CSV table of C-alpha atoms in Angstrom, one decimal:
chain,number,residue,atom,x,y,z
A,1,MET,CA,-13.3,-32.3,-49.2
A,2,ASN,CA,-16.5,-30.4,-48.9
A,3,ALA,CA,-17.2,-27.1,-47.1
A,4,LEU,CA,-18.4,-28.9,-44.0
A,5,ASP,CA,-15.2,-30.9,-43.7
A,6,ILE,CA,-13.1,-27.7,-44.1
A,7,LEU,CA,-15.2,-26.0,-41.4
A,8,LYS,CA,-14.7,-28.9,-39.0
A,9,MET,CA,-10.9,-28.5,-39.4
A,10,VAL,CA,-10.8,-24.7,-39.3
A,11,VAL,CA,-13.1,-24.0,-36.4
A,12,PRO,CA,-11.1,-26.0,-33.7
A,13,PHE,CA,-7.9,-24.5,-35.0
A,14,MET,CA,-9.3,-21.0,-34.7
A,15,LEU,CA,-10.7,-21.7,-31.2
A,16,GLY,CA,-7.4,-23.1,-30.1
A,17,THR,CA,-5.4,-20.2,-31.5
A,18,SER,CA,-7.8,-17.7,-29.9
A,19,TYR,CA,-7.6,-19.5,-26.5
A,20,SER,CA,-3.8,-19.5,-26.7
A,21,ILE,CA,-3.6,-15.8,-27.5
A,22,PHE,CA,-6.1,-14.9,-24.7
A,23,ASN,CA,-4.2,-17.1,-22.2
A,24,ASN,CA,-0.8,-15.5,-23.1
A,25,ILE,CA,-2.3,-12.0,-22.6
A,26,SER,CA,-3.8,-13.1,-19.3
A,27,GLN,CA,-0.6,-14.6,-18.1
A,28,LYS,CA,1.4,-11.5,-19.1
A,29,LYS,CA,-1.0,-9.4,-17.0
A,30,VAL,CA,-0.6,-11.6,-14.0
A,31,SER,CA,3.2,-11.5,-14.3
A,32,ASN,CA,3.1,-7.7,-14.3
A,33,ARG,CA,1.0,-7.4,-11.1
A,34,ALA,CA,2.5,-6.0,-7.9
A,35,PHE,CA,1.6,-6.9,-4.4
A,36,PRO,CA,2.3,-4.3,-1.7
A,37,TYR,CA,3.2,-5.2,1.9
A,38,VAL,CA,2.2,-2.5,4.3
A,39,GLU,CA,3.3,-2.1,7.9
A,40,GLU,CA,4.1,0.6,10.5
A,41,ALA,CA,7.7,1.4,11.4
A,42,TYR,CA,8.6,3.4,14.6
A,43,TYR,CA,11.8,5.4,13.7
A,44,PRO,CA,13.3,8.6,14.8
A,45,ILE,CA,12.9,11.8,12.8
A,46,ASP,CA,16.5,11.7,11.8
A,47,LEU,CA,16.9,8.4,9.8
A,48,ASN,CA,20.7,8.7,9.2
A,49,GLU,CA,21.6,6.1,11.8
A,50,ILE,CA,18.8,3.7,11.1
A,51,LYS,CA,19.6,0.6,9.2
A,52,VAL,CA,17.2,0.3,6.2
A,53,LYS,CA,17.2,-1.7,3.0
A,54,GLU,CA,19.4,-0.2,0.2
A,55,ASN,CA,17.6,2.3,-2.0
A,56,THR,CA,14.8,2.9,0.5
A,57,ARG,CA,13.1,6.1,-0.4
A,58,LEU,CA,11.5,8.6,2.0
A,59,TYR,CA,8.4,10.5,0.7
A,60,ILE,CA,7.7,13.8,2.6
A,61,CYS,CA,4.2,14.6,3.7
A,62,GLY,CA,2.4,16.1,6.7
A,63,ASP,CA,4.5,18.4,8.8
A,64,TYR,CA,7.6,16.2,8.6
A,65,SER,CA,9.8,18.8,6.9
A,66,LYS,CA,8.8,21.5,9.3
A,67,ILE,CA,9.4,19.3,12.4
A,68,ALA,CA,12.7,18.1,11.0
A,69,ARG,CA,13.9,21.7,10.6
A,70,ASN,CA,12.7,22.8,14.0
A,71,LYS,CA,15.9,23.1,16.2
A,72,GLU,CA,13.8,22.9,19.3
A,73,VAL,CA,12.6,19.4,18.4
A,74,ASP,CA,14.9,16.5,19.3
A,75,ASN,CA,15.6,14.7,16.0
A,76,GLN,CA,15.8,11.4,17.9
A,77,THR,CA,12.2,11.7,18.7
A,78,LYS,CA,10.4,8.7,17.2
A,79,ILE,CA,7.4,8.9,15.0
A,80,ILE,CA,5.3,6.5,13.0
A,81,TYR,CA,6.2,5.8,9.3
A,82,LEU,CA,4.2,3.8,6.9
A,83,LYS,CA,6.6,1.3,5.4
A,84,VAL,CA,5.5,-0.1,2.0
A,85,THR,CA,7.4,-2.9,0.3
A,86,ASN,CA,6.6,-3.9,-3.3
A,87,LEU,CA,6.8,-7.7,-3.2
A,88,GLY,CA,6.5,-7.8,-7.0
A,89,PRO,CA,6.7,-9.5,-9.4
A,90,GLY,CA,6.0,-6.3,-11.3
A,91,HIS,CA,6.3,-2.6,-10.6
A,92,MET,CA,3.6,-0.3,-9.0
A,93,VAL,CA,3.0,2.6,-11.3
A,94,ASN,CA,1.2,5.9,-10.7
A,95,CYS,CA,0.5,5.2,-7.0
A,96,ASP,CA,-2.0,7.3,-5.1
A,97,PHE,CA,-1.9,6.8,-1.3
A,98,ASN,CA,-4.7,7.9,1.0
A,99,ILE,CA,-3.7,7.3,4.6
A,100,LYS,CA,-5.8,8.0,7.7
A,101,THR,CA,-4.4,8.1,11.2
A,102,SER,CA,-6.2,8.8,14.4
A,103,SER,CA,-5.6,9.1,18.1
A,104,THR,CA,-6.0,5.7,19.9
A,105,ALA,CA,-9.1,7.2,21.6
A,106,LEU,CA,-10.5,7.8,18.0
A,107,THR,CA,-11.3,11.4,18.9
A,108,THR,CA,-9.1,13.0,16.2
A,109,GLU,CA,-8.2,12.0,12.7
A,110,TRP,CA,-5.5,13.2,10.2
A,111,ASP,CA,-5.3,12.6,6.4
A,112,PHE,CA,-2.1,12.1,4.4
A,113,ILE,CA,-2.2,12.1,0.6
A,114,VAL,CA,0.9,11.0,-1.3
A,115,HIS,CA,1.5,10.4,-5.0
A,116,ILE,CA,4.5,8.2,-6.0
A,117,PRO,CA,5.2,7.8,-9.7
A,118,ILE,CA,6.7,4.3,-9.4
A,119,ILE,CA,7.6,1.7,-6.8
A,120,ARG,CA,9.9,-0.9,-8.3
A,121,LYS,CA,10.0,-4.6,-7.4
A,122,ASP,CA,11.5,-5.2,-4.0
A,123,GLU,CA,11.7,-1.4,-3.3
A,124,VAL,CA,10.8,0.0,0.1
A,125,ILE,CA,9.0,3.3,0.6
A,126,LEU,CA,8.8,5.2,3.9
A,127,ILE,CA,6.0,7.8,4.5
A,128,PRO,CA,6.2,9.8,7.7
A,129,THR,CA,2.6,10.2,9.1
A,130,VAL,CA,3.2,13.1,11.5
A,131,LYS,CA,1.5,16.4,12.2
A,132,GLU,CA,2.6,19.1,14.7
A,133,GLU,CA,-0.6,18.8,16.7
A,134,MET,CA,0.2,15.1,17.3
A,135,ASN,CA,2.7,16.0,20.1
A,136,LYS,CA,2.1,13.8,23.1
A,137,ILE,CA,-0.9,12.0,21.5
A,138,ARG,CA,-0.9,8.3,21.1
A,139,ILE,CA,-1.4,7.5,17.4
A,140,ALA,CA,-2.6,4.6,15.3
A,141,THR,CA,-2.8,4.1,11.6
A,142,LYS,CA,-6.6,3.7,10.9
A,143,SER,CA,-6.7,3.0,7.2
A,144,VAL,CA,-4.5,2.8,4.1
A,145,ASN,CA,-5.8,2.9,0.5
A,146,ILE,CA,-3.4,2.5,-2.4
A,147,LYS,CA,-4.5,2.8,-6.0
A,148,TYR,CA,-2.0,2.0,-8.7
A,149,LEU,CA,-1.4,0.6,-12.2
A,150,THR,CA,0.6,-2.3,-13.5
A,151,HIS,CA,2.7,-2.2,-16.7
A,152,SER,CA,-0.2,-4.0,-18.4
A,153,GLN,CA,-2.4,-1.0,-17.4
A,154,GLU,CA,-4.5,-3.0,-14.9
A,155,GLU,CA,-5.9,-0.9,-12.1
A,156,MET,CA,-5.2,-2.4,-8.7
A,157,GLU,CA,-6.3,-1.3,-5.3
A,158,TYR,CA,-5.0,-2.2,-1.9
A,159,ASN,CA,-7.1,-1.5,1.3
A,160,GLN,CA,-6.2,-1.9,5.0
A,161,HIS,CA,-8.6,-0.8,7.7
A,162,LEU,CA,-8.3,-0.9,11.4
A,163,GLU,CA,-11.4,-0.8,13.6
A,164,LYS,CA,-11.3,-0.6,17.3
A,165,VAL,CA,-13.4,-3.3,18.9
A,166,ASN,CA,-12.7,-2.4,22.6
A,167,GLU,CA,-10.0,-1.0,24.7
A,168,ASP,CA,-7.7,-4.0,24.2
A,169,SER,CA,-8.3,-5.3,20.7
A,170,THR,CA,-8.9,-4.3,17.1
A,171,LEU,CA,-10.4,-5.7,13.9
A,172,ILE,CA,-8.0,-5.5,10.9
A,173,LYS,CA,-9.3,-5.9,7.4
A,174,ASP,CA,-6.9,-6.3,4.5
A,175,SER,CA,-7.7,-6.8,0.8
A,176,LEU,CA,-6.3,-6.4,-2.8
A,177,HIS,CA,-8.5,-5.9,-5.9
A,178,VAL,CA,-7.9,-5.7,-9.6
A,179,ASN,CA,-10.4,-3.7,-11.7
A,180,LYS,CA,-11.5,-5.6,-14.8
A,181,SER,CA,-12.5,-2.8,-17.1
A,182,LYS,CA,-10.3,0.1,-18.3
A,183,ASN,CA,-12.8,1.4,-20.9
A,184,LYS,CA,-13.7,4.9,-19.8
A,185,PHE,CA,-17.1,4.5,-21.5
A,186,LEU,CA,-17.8,1.5,-19.3
A,187,LYS,CA,-16.9,2.9,-15.9
A,188,PHE,CA,-20.4,2.3,-14.6
A,189,PHE,CA,-20.1,-1.4,-15.3
A,190,LYS,CA,-16.5,-1.8,-14.0
A,191,ARG,CA,-16.1,-5.1,-12.2
A,192,SER,CA,-13.6,-5.6,-9.4
A,193,LYS,CA,-11.9,-9.0,-8.8
A,194,VAL,CA,-10.8,-9.8,-5.3
A,195,LEU,CA,-7.3,-11.3,-5.3
A,196,TYR,CA,-7.2,-11.7,-1.5
A,197,GLU,CA,-9.3,-10.5,1.4
A,198,TYR,CA,-9.0,-11.4,5.1
A,199,GLU,CA,-9.8,-10.0,8.5
A,200,GLY,CA,-8.5,-10.9,11.9
A,201,LYS,CA,-8.4,-9.6,15.5
A,202,ASN,CA,-5.3,-8.2,16.9
A,203,SER,CA,-4.2,-6.7,20.2
A,204,LEU,CA,-4.3,-2.9,20.1
A,205,PHE,CA,-0.7,-1.8,20.8
A,206,ILE,CA,1.2,1.4,21.1
A,207,TYR,CA,4.9,2.1,20.7
A,208,LEU,CA,7.0,2.6,23.8
A,209,ASP,CA,10.3,4.4,23.9
A,210,ALA,CA,13.0,2.0,25.2
A,211,LYS,CA,14.7,3.5,28.2
A,212,ARG,CA,18.5,3.0,28.2
A,213,GLU,CA,20.1,1.8,31.4
A,214,LYS,CA,22.4,4.4,32.9
A,215,LYS,CA,26.0,3.3,33.2
A,216,VAL,CA,27.3,3.5,36.7
């Protein structure tokens, strides 16, 4: 057996082994990715009587603590919470939230910055998006940006953006990306892969307090 014959045997083996290793690494990364589901929840300030999923966590931001301690405020007053569910299959690590809310007239905006160390698979997080000056103002969540890591150290980014089209409808854009380069020396060349991206129109809605019928 000459050198050429040996090379013909070794090269396919090496290529196959390299592909198998690369494929296993790639599959492991995919299995550690996490997919957040983001929605609004209209709950009272006092959550003690609200049925929520077990191990749901509340992260304080804005003026929530100040309002909750204010004895002049009815703790059954409902406010908007951002409800985030990690659909898995992996955990969300080192999560940075940047949430923007605005009046439905789009005349005033508020920012909420929250850091959450970890959101485990199937875990639910509630973030109250409330400020004192929001009293008697109709509010909408304008945008949500979540940057987080997976256990494979992939950088992922979720974006949701609401754009008012007219008085009766909105344009909602939703996307999830994974950054392809973690090398700090190659930040300029970092590529982002879109895992999903969609947009759709929706009716602009506001939350109404349900009025209980008085017992006669």
